[in-house]
Amino acid sequence: MTKVLLVISVLAVFAFIKNRFTPYPESSDTGIQFFKGTWDEAAKKSAAENKPIFLDIYASWCGPCKKLKRTTFADDHAGKFFNEHFINVELDGEKGEGRMLAEKYGVRGYPSLFLIGEDEKVITYSAGYRSASELIDFGKSAFK
């Protein structure tokens, strides 16, 4: 029994270390294309194009955030929908503007997904991992 607990403990430590130190995935060329610029620039673009903002606040160490980026955000269907209907922004909630927005919008965990409308007011919010179809349904809720 002691050996089993030792093996389980060692595996848990390795899983934690692997997840903690695996880099956050880079943006892919397919799927959701995220705006490169400041939050103020994204807000201005949102107003100019009359599109809400899709805001992903993540943490670099967060396993579900990495999976969301690697799978859901890279999905062609999710990309087509979000690229057409939103200004997409992703920010690390523990750094720079991401930290400021995490405080502003009361982020309690990662990933935190927001649909932001006029005057930077939250239309709706979701936390945690979402599949591509779930994310598209979440996006559609902004237009109801």
mmCIF file of N, CA and C in Angstrom:
data_model
loop_
_atom_site.group_PDB
_atom_site.id
_atom_site.type_symbol
_atom_site.label_atom_id
_atom_site.label_comp_id
_atom_site.label_asym_id
_atom_site.label_seq_id
_atom_site.Cartn_x
_atom_site.Cartn_y
_atom_site.Cartn_z
ATOM 1 N N MET A 1 0.821 -1.192 0.000
ATOM 2 C CA MET A 1 0.000 0.000 0.000
ATOM 3 C C MET A 1 0.865 1.255 0.000
ATOM 4 N N THR A 2 1.937 1.254 0.765
ATOM 5 C CA THR A 2 2.834 2.388 0.828
ATOM 6 C C THR A 2 3.472 2.654 -0.531
ATOM 7 N N LYS A 3 3.845 1.588 -1.230
ATOM 8 C CA LYS A 3 4.453 1.739 -2.548
ATOM 9 C C LYS A 3 3.464 2.352 -3.539
ATOM 10 N N VAL A 4 2.216 1.961 -3.474
ATOM 11 C CA VAL A 4 1.186 2.508 -4.365
ATOM 12 C C VAL A 4 1.025 4.005 -4.115
ATOM 13 N N LEU A 5 0.965 4.398 -2.856
ATOM 14 C CA LEU A 5 0.851 5.817 -2.521
ATOM 15 C C LEU A 5 2.076 6.602 -2.977
ATOM 16 N N LEU A 6 3.253 6.000 -2.847
ATOM 17 C CA LEU A 6 4.473 6.650 -3.299
ATOM 18 C C LEU A 6 4.445 6.852 -4.813
ATOM 19 N N VAL A 7 4.051 5.842 -5.541
ATOM 20 C CA VAL A 7 3.975 5.938 -7.008
ATOM 21 C C VAL A 7 2.959 7.004 -7.422
ATOM 22 N N ILE A 8 1.811 6.997 -6.794
ATOM 23 C CA ILE A 8 0.779 8.001 -7.102
ATOM 24 C C ILE A 8 1.287 9.399 -6.788
ATOM 25 N N SER A 9 1.970 9.570 -5.681
ATOM 26 C CA SER A 9 2.522 10.873 -5.309
ATOM 27 C C SER A 9 3.554 11.349 -6.322
ATOM 28 N N VAL A 10 4.441 10.474 -6.740
ATOM 29 C CA VAL A 10 5.472 10.832 -7.718
ATOM 30 C C VAL A 10 4.824 11.219 -9.047
ATOM 31 N N LEU A 11 3.838 10.454 -9.487
ATOM 32 C CA LEU A 11 3.148 10.773 -10.740
ATOM 33 C C LEU A 11 2.427 12.113 -10.653
ATOM 34 N N ALA A 12 1.825 12.400 -9.518
ATOM 35 C CA ALA A 12 1.136 13.677 -9.334
ATOM 36 C C ALA A 12 2.118 14.839 -9.402
ATOM 37 N N VAL A 13 3.282 14.681 -8.795
ATOM 38 C CA VAL A 13 4.310 15.729 -8.834
ATOM 39 C C VAL A 13 4.780 15.945 -10.274
ATOM 40 N N PHE A 14 5.044 14.871 -11.014
ATOM 41 C CA PHE A 14 5.471 15.012 -12.406
ATOM 42 C C PHE A 14 4.398 15.679 -13.257
ATOM 43 N N ALA A 15 3.137 15.330 -13.044
ATOM 44 C CA ALA A 15 2.041 15.950 -13.803
ATOM 45 C C ALA A 15 1.968 17.441 -13.497
ATOM 46 N N PHE A 16 2.125 17.796 -12.228
ATOM 47 C CA PHE A 16 2.104 19.204 -11.841
ATOM 48 C C PHE A 16 3.256 19.958 -12.494
ATOM 49 N N ILE A 17 4.446 19.405 -12.430
ATOM 50 C CA ILE A 17 5.631 20.064 -13.003
ATOM 51 C C ILE A 17 5.479 20.207 -14.510
ATOM 52 N N LYS A 18 5.020 19.156 -15.183
ATOM 53 C CA LYS A 18 4.843 19.206 -16.633
ATOM 54 C C LYS A 18 3.867 20.315 -17.001
ATOM 55 N N ASN A 19 2.721 20.385 -16.314
ATOM 56 C CA ASN A 19 1.718 21.388 -16.614
ATOM 57 C C ASN A 19 2.212 22.792 -16.278
ATOM 58 N N ARG A 20 2.903 22.921 -15.165
ATOM 59 C CA ARG A 20 3.356 24.237 -14.701
ATOM 60 C C ARG A 20 4.402 24.841 -15.626
ATOM 61 N N PHE A 21 5.259 24.011 -16.204
ATOM 62 C CA PHE A 21 6.378 24.539 -16.974
ATOM 63 C C PHE A 21 6.252 24.334 -18.474
ATOM 64 N N THR A 22 5.146 23.758 -18.936
ATOM 65 C CA THR A 22 4.897 23.682 -20.373
ATOM 66 C C THR A 22 4.489 25.074 -20.822
ATOM 67 N N PRO A 23 5.152 25.637 -21.838
ATOM 68 C CA PRO A 23 4.831 27.005 -22.237
ATOM 69 C C PRO A 23 3.398 27.133 -22.752
ATOM 70 N N TYR A 24 2.843 28.328 -22.582
ATOM 71 C CA TYR A 24 1.516 28.616 -23.115
ATOM 72 C C TYR A 24 1.608 28.572 -24.630
ATOM 73 N N PRO A 25 0.690 27.878 -25.317
ATOM 74 C CA PRO A 25 0.791 27.718 -26.767
ATOM 75 C C PRO A 25 0.729 29.047 -27.505
ATOM 76 N N GLU A 26 1.457 29.128 -28.602
ATOM 77 C CA GLU A 26 1.410 30.302 -29.472
ATOM 78 C C GLU A 26 0.105 30.282 -30.253
ATOM 79 N N SER A 27 -0.295 31.433 -30.788
ATOM 80 C CA SER A 27 -1.484 31.487 -31.631
ATOM 81 C C SER A 27 -1.244 30.698 -32.897
ATOM 82 N N SER A 28 -2.297 30.022 -33.350
ATOM 83 C CA SER A 28 -2.176 29.258 -34.584
ATOM 84 C C SER A 28 -2.615 30.120 -35.763
ATOM 85 N N ASP A 29 -2.286 29.672 -36.958
ATOM 86 C CA ASP A 29 -2.682 30.396 -38.163
ATOM 87 C C ASP A 29 -4.131 30.115 -38.532
ATOM 88 N N THR A 30 -4.715 29.094 -37.925
ATOM 89 C CA THR A 30 -6.118 28.783 -38.163
ATOM 90 C C THR A 30 -6.879 29.077 -36.887
ATOM 91 N N GLY A 31 -8.167 29.051 -36.969
ATOM 92 C CA GLY A 31 -8.973 29.270 -35.779
ATOM 93 C C GLY A 31 -9.122 30.741 -35.439
ATOM 94 N N ILE A 32 -9.320 31.008 -34.176
ATOM 95 C CA ILE A 32 -9.551 32.382 -33.718
ATOM 96 C C ILE A 32 -8.257 33.183 -33.824
ATOM 97 N N GLN A 33 -8.348 34.323 -34.484
ATOM 98 C CA GLN A 33 -7.210 35.224 -34.623
ATOM 99 C C GLN A 33 -7.358 36.335 -33.580
ATOM 100 N N PHE A 34 -6.367 36.447 -32.717
ATOM 101 C CA PHE A 34 -6.428 37.409 -31.635
ATOM 102 C C PHE A 34 -5.764 38.720 -32.023
ATOM 103 N N PHE A 35 -6.399 39.818 -31.624
ATOM 104 C CA PHE A 35 -5.933 41.177 -31.896
ATOM 105 C C PHE A 35 -4.583 41.404 -31.236
ATOM 106 N N LYS A 36 -3.686 41.993 -31.978
ATOM 107 C CA LYS A 36 -2.359 42.348 -31.457
ATOM 108 C C LYS A 36 -2.344 43.856 -31.217
ATOM 109 N N GLY A 37 -2.404 44.249 -29.998
ATOM 110 C CA GLY A 37 -2.419 45.669 -29.660
ATOM 111 C C GLY A 37 -2.874 45.833 -28.228
ATOM 112 N N THR A 38 -3.070 47.070 -27.824
ATOM 113 C CA THR A 38 -3.471 47.365 -26.450
ATOM 114 C C THR A 38 -4.975 47.188 -26.280
ATOM 115 N N TRP A 39 -5.406 47.161 -25.045
ATOM 116 C CA TRP A 39 -6.832 47.070 -24.755
ATOM 117 C C TRP A 39 -7.568 48.289 -25.308
ATOM 118 N N ASP A 40 -6.994 49.480 -25.151
ATOM 119 C CA ASP A 40 -7.630 50.690 -25.679
ATOM 120 C C ASP A 40 -7.774 50.613 -27.200
ATOM 121 N N GLU A 41 -6.766 50.097 -27.882
ATOM 122 C CA GLU A 41 -6.851 49.938 -29.339
ATOM 123 C C GLU A 41 -7.938 48.930 -29.711
ATOM 124 N N ALA A 42 -8.047 47.860 -28.957
ATOM 125 C CA ALA A 42 -9.093 46.864 -29.214
ATOM 126 C C ALA A 42 -10.474 47.473 -28.993
ATOM 127 N N ALA A 43 -10.626 48.279 -27.937
ATOM 128 C CA ALA A 43 -11.912 48.926 -27.657
ATOM 129 C C ALA A 43 -12.285 49.896 -28.771
ATOM 130 N N LYS A 44 -11.312 50.635 -29.283
ATOM 131 C CA LYS A 44 -11.567 51.567 -30.395
ATOM 132 C C LYS A 44 -11.951 50.803 -31.660
ATOM 133 N N LYS A 45 -11.259 49.709 -31.927
ATOM 134 C CA LYS A 45 -11.575 48.877 -33.092
ATOM 135 C C LYS A 45 -12.979 48.285 -32.942
ATOM 136 N N SER A 46 -13.328 47.874 -31.740
ATOM 137 C CA SER A 46 -14.652 47.337 -31.464
ATOM 138 C C SER A 46 -15.735 48.369 -31.781
ATOM 139 N N ALA A 47 -15.525 49.601 -31.337
ATOM 140 C CA ALA A 47 -16.490 50.672 -31.593
ATOM 141 C C ALA A 47 -16.559 51.005 -33.085
ATOM 142 N N ALA A 48 -15.409 51.074 -33.736
ATOM 143 C CA ALA A 48 -15.367 51.430 -35.158
ATOM 144 C C ALA A 48 -16.039 50.377 -36.033
ATOM 145 N N GLU A 49 -15.880 49.103 -35.673
ATOM 146 C CA GLU A 49 -16.441 48.014 -36.471
ATOM 147 C C GLU A 49 -17.794 47.539 -35.949
ATOM 148 N N ASN A 50 -18.262 48.168 -34.858
ATOM 149 C CA ASN A 50 -19.527 47.799 -34.236
ATOM 150 C C ASN A 50 -19.597 46.301 -33.927
ATOM 151 N N LYS A 51 -18.514 45.795 -33.339
ATOM 152 C CA LYS A 51 -18.427 44.396 -32.935
ATOM 153 C C LYS A 51 -18.086 44.332 -31.457
ATOM 154 N N PRO A 52 -18.701 43.413 -30.715
ATOM 155 C CA PRO A 52 -18.284 43.231 -29.323
ATOM 156 C C PRO A 52 -16.889 42.604 -29.252
ATOM 157 N N ILE A 53 -16.327 42.633 -28.080
ATOM 158 C CA ILE A 53 -15.010 42.038 -27.839
ATOM 159 C C ILE A 53 -15.203 40.674 -27.182
ATOM 160 N N PHE A 54 -14.473 39.691 -27.699
ATOM 161 C CA PHE A 54 -14.351 38.402 -27.016
ATOM 162 C C PHE A 54 -13.033 38.468 -26.266
ATOM 163 N N LEU A 55 -13.076 38.399 -24.948
ATOM 164 C CA LEU A 55 -11.894 38.522 -24.103
ATOM 165 C C LEU A 55 -11.616 37.221 -23.373
ATOM 166 N N ASP A 56 -10.431 36.670 -23.630
ATOM 167 C CA ASP A 56 -9.955 35.479 -22.920
ATOM 168 C C ASP A 56 -8.895 35.936 -21.934
ATOM 169 N N ILE A 57 -9.171 35.784 -20.648
ATOM 170 C CA ILE A 57 -8.170 36.072 -19.622
ATOM 171 C C ILE A 57 -7.675 34.727 -19.100
ATOM 172 N N TYR A 58 -6.383 34.482 -19.296
ATOM 173 C CA TYR A 58 -5.784 33.185 -18.982
ATOM 174 C C TYR A 58 -4.605 33.369 -18.042
ATOM 175 N N ALA A 59 -4.023 32.252 -17.618
ATOM 176 C CA ALA A 59 -2.771 32.261 -16.860
ATOM 177 C C ALA A 59 -1.815 31.308 -17.576
ATOM 178 N N SER A 60 -0.557 31.665 -17.618
ATOM 179 C CA SER A 60 0.430 30.872 -18.354
ATOM 180 C C SER A 60 0.601 29.465 -17.788
ATOM 181 N N TRP A 61 0.279 29.254 -16.511
ATOM 182 C CA TRP A 61 0.447 27.961 -15.855
ATOM 183 C C TRP A 61 -0.819 27.107 -15.890
ATOM 184 N N CYS A 62 -1.916 27.630 -16.419
ATOM 185 C CA CYS A 62 -3.236 27.003 -16.347
ATOM 186 C C CYS A 62 -3.418 25.923 -17.417
ATOM 187 N N GLY A 63 -3.612 24.674 -16.985
ATOM 188 C CA GLY A 63 -3.802 23.554 -17.901
ATOM 189 C C GLY A 63 -5.028 23.699 -18.793
ATOM 190 N N PRO A 64 -6.227 24.000 -18.232
ATOM 191 C CA PRO A 64 -7.397 24.182 -19.085
ATOM 192 C C PRO A 64 -7.233 25.342 -20.075
ATOM 193 N N CYS A 65 -6.496 26.385 -19.692
ATOM 194 C CA CYS A 65 -6.229 27.504 -20.605
ATOM 195 C C CYS A 65 -5.414 27.035 -21.804
ATOM 196 N N LYS A 66 -4.404 26.217 -21.536
ATOM 197 C CA LYS A 66 -3.554 25.690 -22.609
ATOM 198 C C LYS A 66 -4.355 24.791 -23.541
ATOM 199 N N LYS A 67 -5.223 23.964 -22.965
ATOM 200 C CA LYS A 67 -6.054 23.077 -23.782
ATOM 201 C C LYS A 67 -7.030 23.890 -24.629
ATOM 202 N N LEU A 68 -7.614 24.924 -24.046
ATOM 203 C CA LEU A 68 -8.526 25.812 -24.765
ATOM 204 C C LEU A 68 -7.820 26.427 -25.963
ATOM 205 N N LYS A 69 -6.612 26.907 -25.740
ATOM 206 C CA LYS A 69 -5.827 27.534 -26.805
ATOM 207 C C LYS A 69 -5.449 26.521 -27.881
ATOM 208 N N ARG A 70 -5.019 25.348 -27.461
ATOM 209 C CA ARG A 70 -4.526 24.323 -28.377
ATOM 210 C C ARG A 70 -5.640 23.685 -29.205
ATOM 211 N N THR A 71 -6.827 23.532 -28.624
ATOM 212 C CA THR A 71 -7.899 22.801 -29.308
ATOM 213 C C THR A 71 -9.028 23.724 -29.753
ATOM 214 N N THR A 72 -9.727 24.327 -28.811
ATOM 215 C CA THR A 72 -10.917 25.119 -29.124
ATOM 216 C C THR A 72 -10.594 26.343 -29.964
ATOM 217 N N PHE A 73 -9.606 27.129 -29.537
ATOM 218 C CA PHE A 73 -9.286 28.345 -30.280
ATOM 219 C C PHE A 73 -8.701 28.040 -31.661
ATOM 220 N N ALA A 74 -8.119 26.866 -31.839
ATOM 221 C CA ALA A 74 -7.542 26.483 -33.127
ATOM 222 C C ALA A 74 -8.585 25.881 -34.080
ATOM 223 N N ASP A 75 -9.792 25.644 -33.595
ATOM 224 C CA ASP A 75 -10.843 25.037 -34.411
ATOM 225 C C ASP A 75 -11.298 25.996 -35.520
ATOM 226 N N ASP A 76 -11.430 25.466 -36.730
ATOM 227 C CA ASP A 76 -11.824 26.284 -37.885
ATOM 228 C C ASP A 76 -13.215 26.894 -37.723
ATOM 229 N N HIS A 77 -14.181 26.125 -37.224
ATOM 230 C CA HIS A 77 -15.548 26.632 -37.069
ATOM 231 C C HIS A 77 -15.615 27.743 -36.027
ATOM 232 N N ALA A 78 -14.940 27.536 -34.903
ATOM 233 C CA ALA A 78 -14.900 28.574 -33.873
ATOM 234 C C ALA A 78 -14.205 29.820 -34.422
ATOM 235 N N GLY A 79 -13.107 29.605 -35.151
ATOM 236 C CA GLY A 79 -12.393 30.731 -35.745
ATOM 237 C C GLY A 79 -13.256 31.523 -36.695
ATOM 238 N N LYS A 80 -13.949 30.839 -37.572
ATOM 239 C CA LYS A 80 -14.810 31.517 -38.552
ATOM 240 C C LYS A 80 -15.858 32.365 -37.835
ATOM 241 N N PHE A 81 -16.517 31.786 -36.830
ATOM 242 C CA PHE A 81 -17.563 32.512 -36.103
ATOM 243 C C PHE A 81 -16.990 33.715 -35.353
ATOM 244 N N PHE A 82 -15.953 33.489 -34.550
ATOM 245 C CA PHE A 82 -15.425 34.567 -33.712
ATOM 246 C C PHE A 82 -14.705 35.638 -34.527
ATOM 247 N N ASN A 83 -13.998 35.257 -35.566
ATOM 248 C CA ASN A 83 -13.309 36.248 -36.394
ATOM 249 C C ASN A 83 -14.302 37.147 -37.119
ATOM 250 N N GLU A 84 -15.462 36.605 -37.465
ATOM 251 C CA GLU A 84 -16.480 37.383 -38.172
ATOM 252 C C GLU A 84 -17.259 38.308 -37.250
ATOM 253 N N HIS A 85 -17.531 37.868 -36.025
ATOM 254 C CA HIS A 85 -18.458 38.591 -35.160
ATOM 255 C C HIS A 85 -17.834 39.365 -34.000
ATOM 256 N N PHE A 86 -16.547 39.160 -33.723
ATOM 257 C CA PHE A 86 -15.932 39.771 -32.546
ATOM 258 C C PHE A 86 -14.546 40.328 -32.850
ATOM 259 N N ILE A 87 -14.105 41.232 -31.988
ATOM 260 C CA ILE A 87 -12.695 41.598 -31.882
ATOM 261 C C ILE A 87 -12.180 40.687 -30.773
ATOM 262 N N ASN A 88 -11.262 39.793 -31.093
ATOM 263 C CA ASN A 88 -10.792 38.774 -30.158
ATOM 264 C C ASN A 88 -9.523 39.241 -29.451
ATOM 265 N N VAL A 89 -9.540 39.177 -28.132
ATOM 266 C CA VAL A 89 -8.410 39.632 -27.325
ATOM 267 C C VAL A 89 -8.086 38.544 -26.304
ATOM 268 N N GLU A 90 -6.802 38.229 -26.156
ATOM 269 C CA GLU A 90 -6.358 37.311 -25.106
ATOM 270 C C GLU A 90 -5.281 38.005 -24.281
ATOM 271 N N LEU A 91 -5.429 37.910 -22.966
ATOM 272 C CA LEU A 91 -4.483 38.561 -22.067
ATOM 273 C C LEU A 91 -4.185 37.661 -20.875
ATOM 274 N N ASP A 92 -2.926 37.673 -20.453
ATOM 275 C CA ASP A 92 -2.507 36.958 -19.255
ATOM 276 C C ASP A 92 -3.018 37.744 -18.048
ATOM 277 N N GLY A 93 -3.865 37.114 -17.248
ATOM 278 C CA GLY A 93 -4.480 37.775 -16.105
ATOM 279 C C GLY A 93 -3.531 38.101 -14.969
ATOM 280 N N GLU A 94 -2.272 37.719 -15.110
ATOM 281 C CA GLU A 94 -1.311 37.992 -14.049
ATOM 282 C C GLU A 94 -0.245 38.995 -14.469
ATOM 283 N N LYS A 95 -0.437 39.600 -15.654
ATOM 284 C CA LYS A 95 0.572 40.537 -16.162
ATOM 285 C C LYS A 95 -0.092 41.734 -16.834
ATOM 286 N N GLY A 96 0.510 42.903 -16.676
ATOM 287 C CA GLY A 96 0.146 44.105 -17.417
ATOM 288 C C GLY A 96 -1.344 44.397 -17.485
ATOM 289 N N GLU A 97 -1.811 44.678 -18.702
ATOM 290 C CA GLU A 97 -3.220 45.010 -18.912
ATOM 291 C C GLU A 97 -4.137 43.863 -18.494
ATOM 292 N N GLY A 98 -3.671 42.639 -18.663
ATOM 293 C CA GLY A 98 -4.467 41.487 -18.267
ATOM 294 C C GLY A 98 -4.780 41.501 -16.784
ATOM 295 N N ARG A 99 -3.802 41.866 -15.991
ATOM 296 C CA ARG A 99 -4.007 41.941 -14.536
ATOM 297 C C ARG A 99 -5.028 43.028 -14.190
ATOM 298 N N MET A 100 -4.909 44.176 -14.867
ATOM 299 C CA MET A 100 -5.832 45.284 -14.644
ATOM 300 C C MET A 100 -7.263 44.876 -15.006
ATOM 301 N N LEU A 101 -7.418 44.196 -16.151
ATOM 302 C CA LEU A 101 -8.755 43.780 -16.575
ATOM 303 C C LEU A 101 -9.291 42.641 -15.711
ATOM 304 N N ALA A 102 -8.421 41.766 -15.243
ATOM 305 C CA ALA A 102 -8.845 40.690 -14.341
ATOM 306 C C ALA A 102 -9.433 41.289 -13.062
ATOM 307 N N GLU A 103 -8.822 42.337 -12.567
ATOM 308 C CA GLU A 103 -9.346 43.022 -11.375
ATOM 309 C C GLU A 103 -10.652 43.737 -11.705
ATOM 310 N N LYS A 104 -10.674 44.453 -12.841
ATOM 311 C CA LYS A 104 -11.857 45.212 -13.254
ATOM 312 C C LYS A 104 -13.078 44.314 -13.389
ATOM 313 N N TYR A 105 -12.887 43.138 -14.000
ATOM 314 C CA TYR A 105 -14.007 42.238 -14.269
ATOM 315 C C TYR A 105 -14.165 41.132 -13.219
ATOM 316 N N GLY A 106 -13.400 41.199 -12.138
ATOM 317 C CA GLY A 106 -13.574 40.290 -11.006
ATOM 318 C C GLY A 106 -13.248 38.833 -11.311
ATOM 319 N N VAL A 107 -12.174 38.600 -12.053
ATOM 320 C CA VAL A 107 -11.776 37.231 -12.385
ATOM 321 C C VAL A 107 -11.412 36.475 -11.112
ATOM 322 N N ARG A 108 -12.001 35.268 -10.970
ATOM 323 C CA ARG A 108 -11.734 34.432 -9.802
ATOM 324 C C ARG A 108 -10.990 33.163 -10.178
ATOM 325 N N GLY A 109 -10.884 32.864 -11.469
ATOM 326 C CA GLY A 109 -10.218 31.657 -11.926
ATOM 327 C C GLY A 109 -9.938 31.731 -13.407
ATOM 328 N N TYR A 110 -9.165 30.777 -13.885
ATOM 329 C CA TYR A 110 -8.760 30.764 -15.285
ATOM 330 C C TYR A 110 -9.174 29.462 -15.951
ATOM 331 N N PRO A 111 -9.495 29.485 -17.224
ATOM 332 C CA PRO A 111 -9.689 30.658 -18.064
ATOM 333 C C PRO A 111 -11.015 31.348 -17.750
ATOM 334 N N SER A 112 -11.045 32.659 -17.954
ATOM 335 C CA SER A 112 -12.262 33.451 -17.824
ATOM 336 C C SER A 112 -12.541 34.065 -19.188
ATOM 337 N N LEU A 113 -13.723 33.818 -19.693
ATOM 338 C CA LEU A 113 -14.100 34.263 -21.032
ATOM 339 C C LEU A 113 -15.224 35.284 -20.915
ATOM 340 N N PHE A 114 -15.040 36.427 -21.566
ATOM 341 C CA PHE A 114 -16.010 37.515 -21.499
ATOM 342 C C PHE A 114 -16.412 37.934 -22.897
ATOM 343 N N LEU A 115 -17.665 38.337 -23.029
ATOM 344 C CA LEU A 115 -18.125 39.054 -24.209
ATOM 345 C C LEU A 115 -18.404 40.462 -23.712
ATOM 346 N N ILE A 116 -17.698 41.411 -24.289
ATOM 347 C CA ILE A 116 -17.725 42.795 -23.824
ATOM 348 C C ILE A 116 -18.369 43.664 -24.893
ATOM 349 N N GLY A 117 -19.367 44.462 -24.483
ATOM 350 C CA GLY A 117 -20.076 45.333 -25.412
ATOM 351 C C GLY A 117 -19.658 46.783 -25.276
ATOM 352 N N GLU A 118 -20.580 47.643 -25.639
ATOM 353 C CA GLU A 118 -20.340 49.087 -25.597
ATOM 354 C C GLU A 118 -19.916 49.521 -24.194
ATOM 355 N N ASP A 119 -19.107 50.554 -24.153
ATOM 356 C CA ASP A 119 -18.625 51.113 -22.885
ATOM 357 C C ASP A 119 -17.927 50.071 -22.016
ATOM 358 N N GLU A 120 -17.396 49.025 -22.657
ATOM 359 C CA GLU A 120 -16.627 47.981 -21.976
ATOM 360 C C GLU A 120 -17.431 47.292 -20.868
ATOM 361 N N LYS A 121 -18.727 47.164 -21.073
ATOM 362 C CA LYS A 121 -19.591 46.471 -20.113
ATOM 363 C C LYS A 121 -19.718 45.005 -20.518
ATOM 364 N N VAL A 122 -19.745 44.132 -19.518
ATOM 365 C CA VAL A 122 -19.837 42.694 -19.755
ATOM 366 C C VAL A 122 -21.239 42.334 -20.252
ATOM 367 N N ILE A 123 -21.293 41.668 -21.404
ATOM 368 C CA ILE A 123 -22.554 41.135 -21.926
ATOM 369 C C ILE A 123 -22.830 39.801 -21.242
ATOM 370 N N THR A 124 -21.815 38.947 -21.238
ATOM 371 C CA THR A 124 -21.918 37.656 -20.574
ATOM 372 C C THR A 124 -20.519 37.141 -20.253
ATOM 373 N N TYR A 125 -20.468 36.136 -19.403
ATOM 374 C CA TYR A 125 -19.211 35.625 -18.870
ATOM 375 C C TYR A 125 -19.288 34.110 -18.759
ATOM 376 N N SER A 126 -18.153 33.456 -18.932
ATOM 377 C CA SER A 126 -18.066 32.017 -18.742
ATOM 378 C C SER A 126 -16.687 31.689 -18.190
ATOM 379 N N ALA A 127 -16.625 30.672 -17.367
ATOM 380 C CA ALA A 127 -15.345 30.256 -16.800
ATOM 381 C C ALA A 127 -15.082 28.808 -17.171
ATOM 382 N N GLY A 128 -13.815 28.484 -17.335
ATOM 383 C CA GLY A 128 -13.427 27.105 -17.574
ATOM 384 C C GLY A 128 -13.321 26.751 -19.043
ATOM 385 N N TYR A 129 -12.918 25.517 -19.266
ATOM 386 C CA TYR A 129 -12.721 25.005 -20.616
ATOM 387 C C TYR A 129 -14.060 24.851 -21.332
ATOM 388 N N ARG A 130 -14.074 25.142 -22.631
ATOM 389 C CA ARG A 130 -15.236 24.958 -23.493
ATOM 390 C C ARG A 130 -14.781 24.293 -24.778
ATOM 391 N N SER A 131 -15.588 23.365 -25.289
ATOM 392 C CA SER A 131 -15.317 22.788 -26.608
ATOM 393 C C SER A 131 -15.638 23.854 -27.653
ATOM 394 N N ALA A 132 -15.286 23.614 -28.893
ATOM 395 C CA ALA A 132 -15.552 24.582 -29.963
ATOM 396 C C ALA A 132 -17.049 24.866 -30.079
ATOM 397 N N SER A 133 -17.876 23.826 -30.068
ATOM 398 C CA SER A 133 -19.321 24.044 -30.205
ATOM 399 C C SER A 133 -19.885 24.794 -28.993
ATOM 400 N N GLU A 134 -19.391 24.492 -27.806
ATOM 401 C CA GLU A 134 -19.829 25.214 -26.605
ATOM 402 C C GLU A 134 -19.397 26.684 -26.674
ATOM 403 N N LEU A 135 -18.203 26.929 -27.190
ATOM 404 C CA LEU A 135 -17.724 28.309 -27.300
ATOM 405 C C LEU A 135 -18.558 29.091 -28.311
ATOM 406 N N ILE A 136 -18.908 28.459 -29.418
ATOM 407 C CA ILE A 136 -19.754 29.124 -30.417
ATOM 408 C C ILE A 136 -21.120 29.447 -29.813
ATOM 409 N N ASP A 137 -21.700 28.517 -29.068
ATOM 410 C CA ASP A 137 -22.980 28.788 -28.388
ATOM 411 C C ASP A 137 -22.831 29.956 -27.411
ATOM 412 N N PHE A 138 -21.718 29.982 -26.701
ATOM 413 C CA PHE A 138 -21.433 31.098 -25.793
ATOM 414 C C PHE A 138 -21.381 32.410 -26.580
ATOM 415 N N GLY A 139 -20.692 32.407 -27.720
ATOM 416 C CA GLY A 139 -20.602 33.605 -28.555
ATOM 417 C C GLY A 139 -21.953 34.060 -29.067
ATOM 418 N N LYS A 140 -22.791 33.117 -29.451
ATOM 419 C CA LYS A 140 -24.131 33.450 -29.960
ATOM 420 C C LYS A 140 -24.988 34.103 -28.902
ATOM 421 N N SER A 141 -24.708 33.829 -27.635
ATOM 422 C CA SER A 141 -25.506 34.411 -26.554
ATOM 423 C C SER A 141 -25.369 35.937 -26.503
ATOM 424 N N ALA A 142 -24.327 36.477 -27.104
ATOM 425 C CA ALA A 142 -24.136 37.927 -27.120
ATOM 426 C C ALA A 142 -25.170 38.620 -27.990
ATOM 427 N N PHE A 143 -25.779 37.871 -28.900
ATOM 428 C CA PHE A 143 -26.702 38.485 -29.864
ATOM 429 C C PHE A 143 -28.159 38.186 -29.563
ATOM 430 N N LYS A 144 -28.447 37.607 -28.394
ATOM 431 C CA LYS A 144 -29.846 37.316 -28.015
ATOM 432 C C LYS A 144 -30.464 38.479 -27.304
#
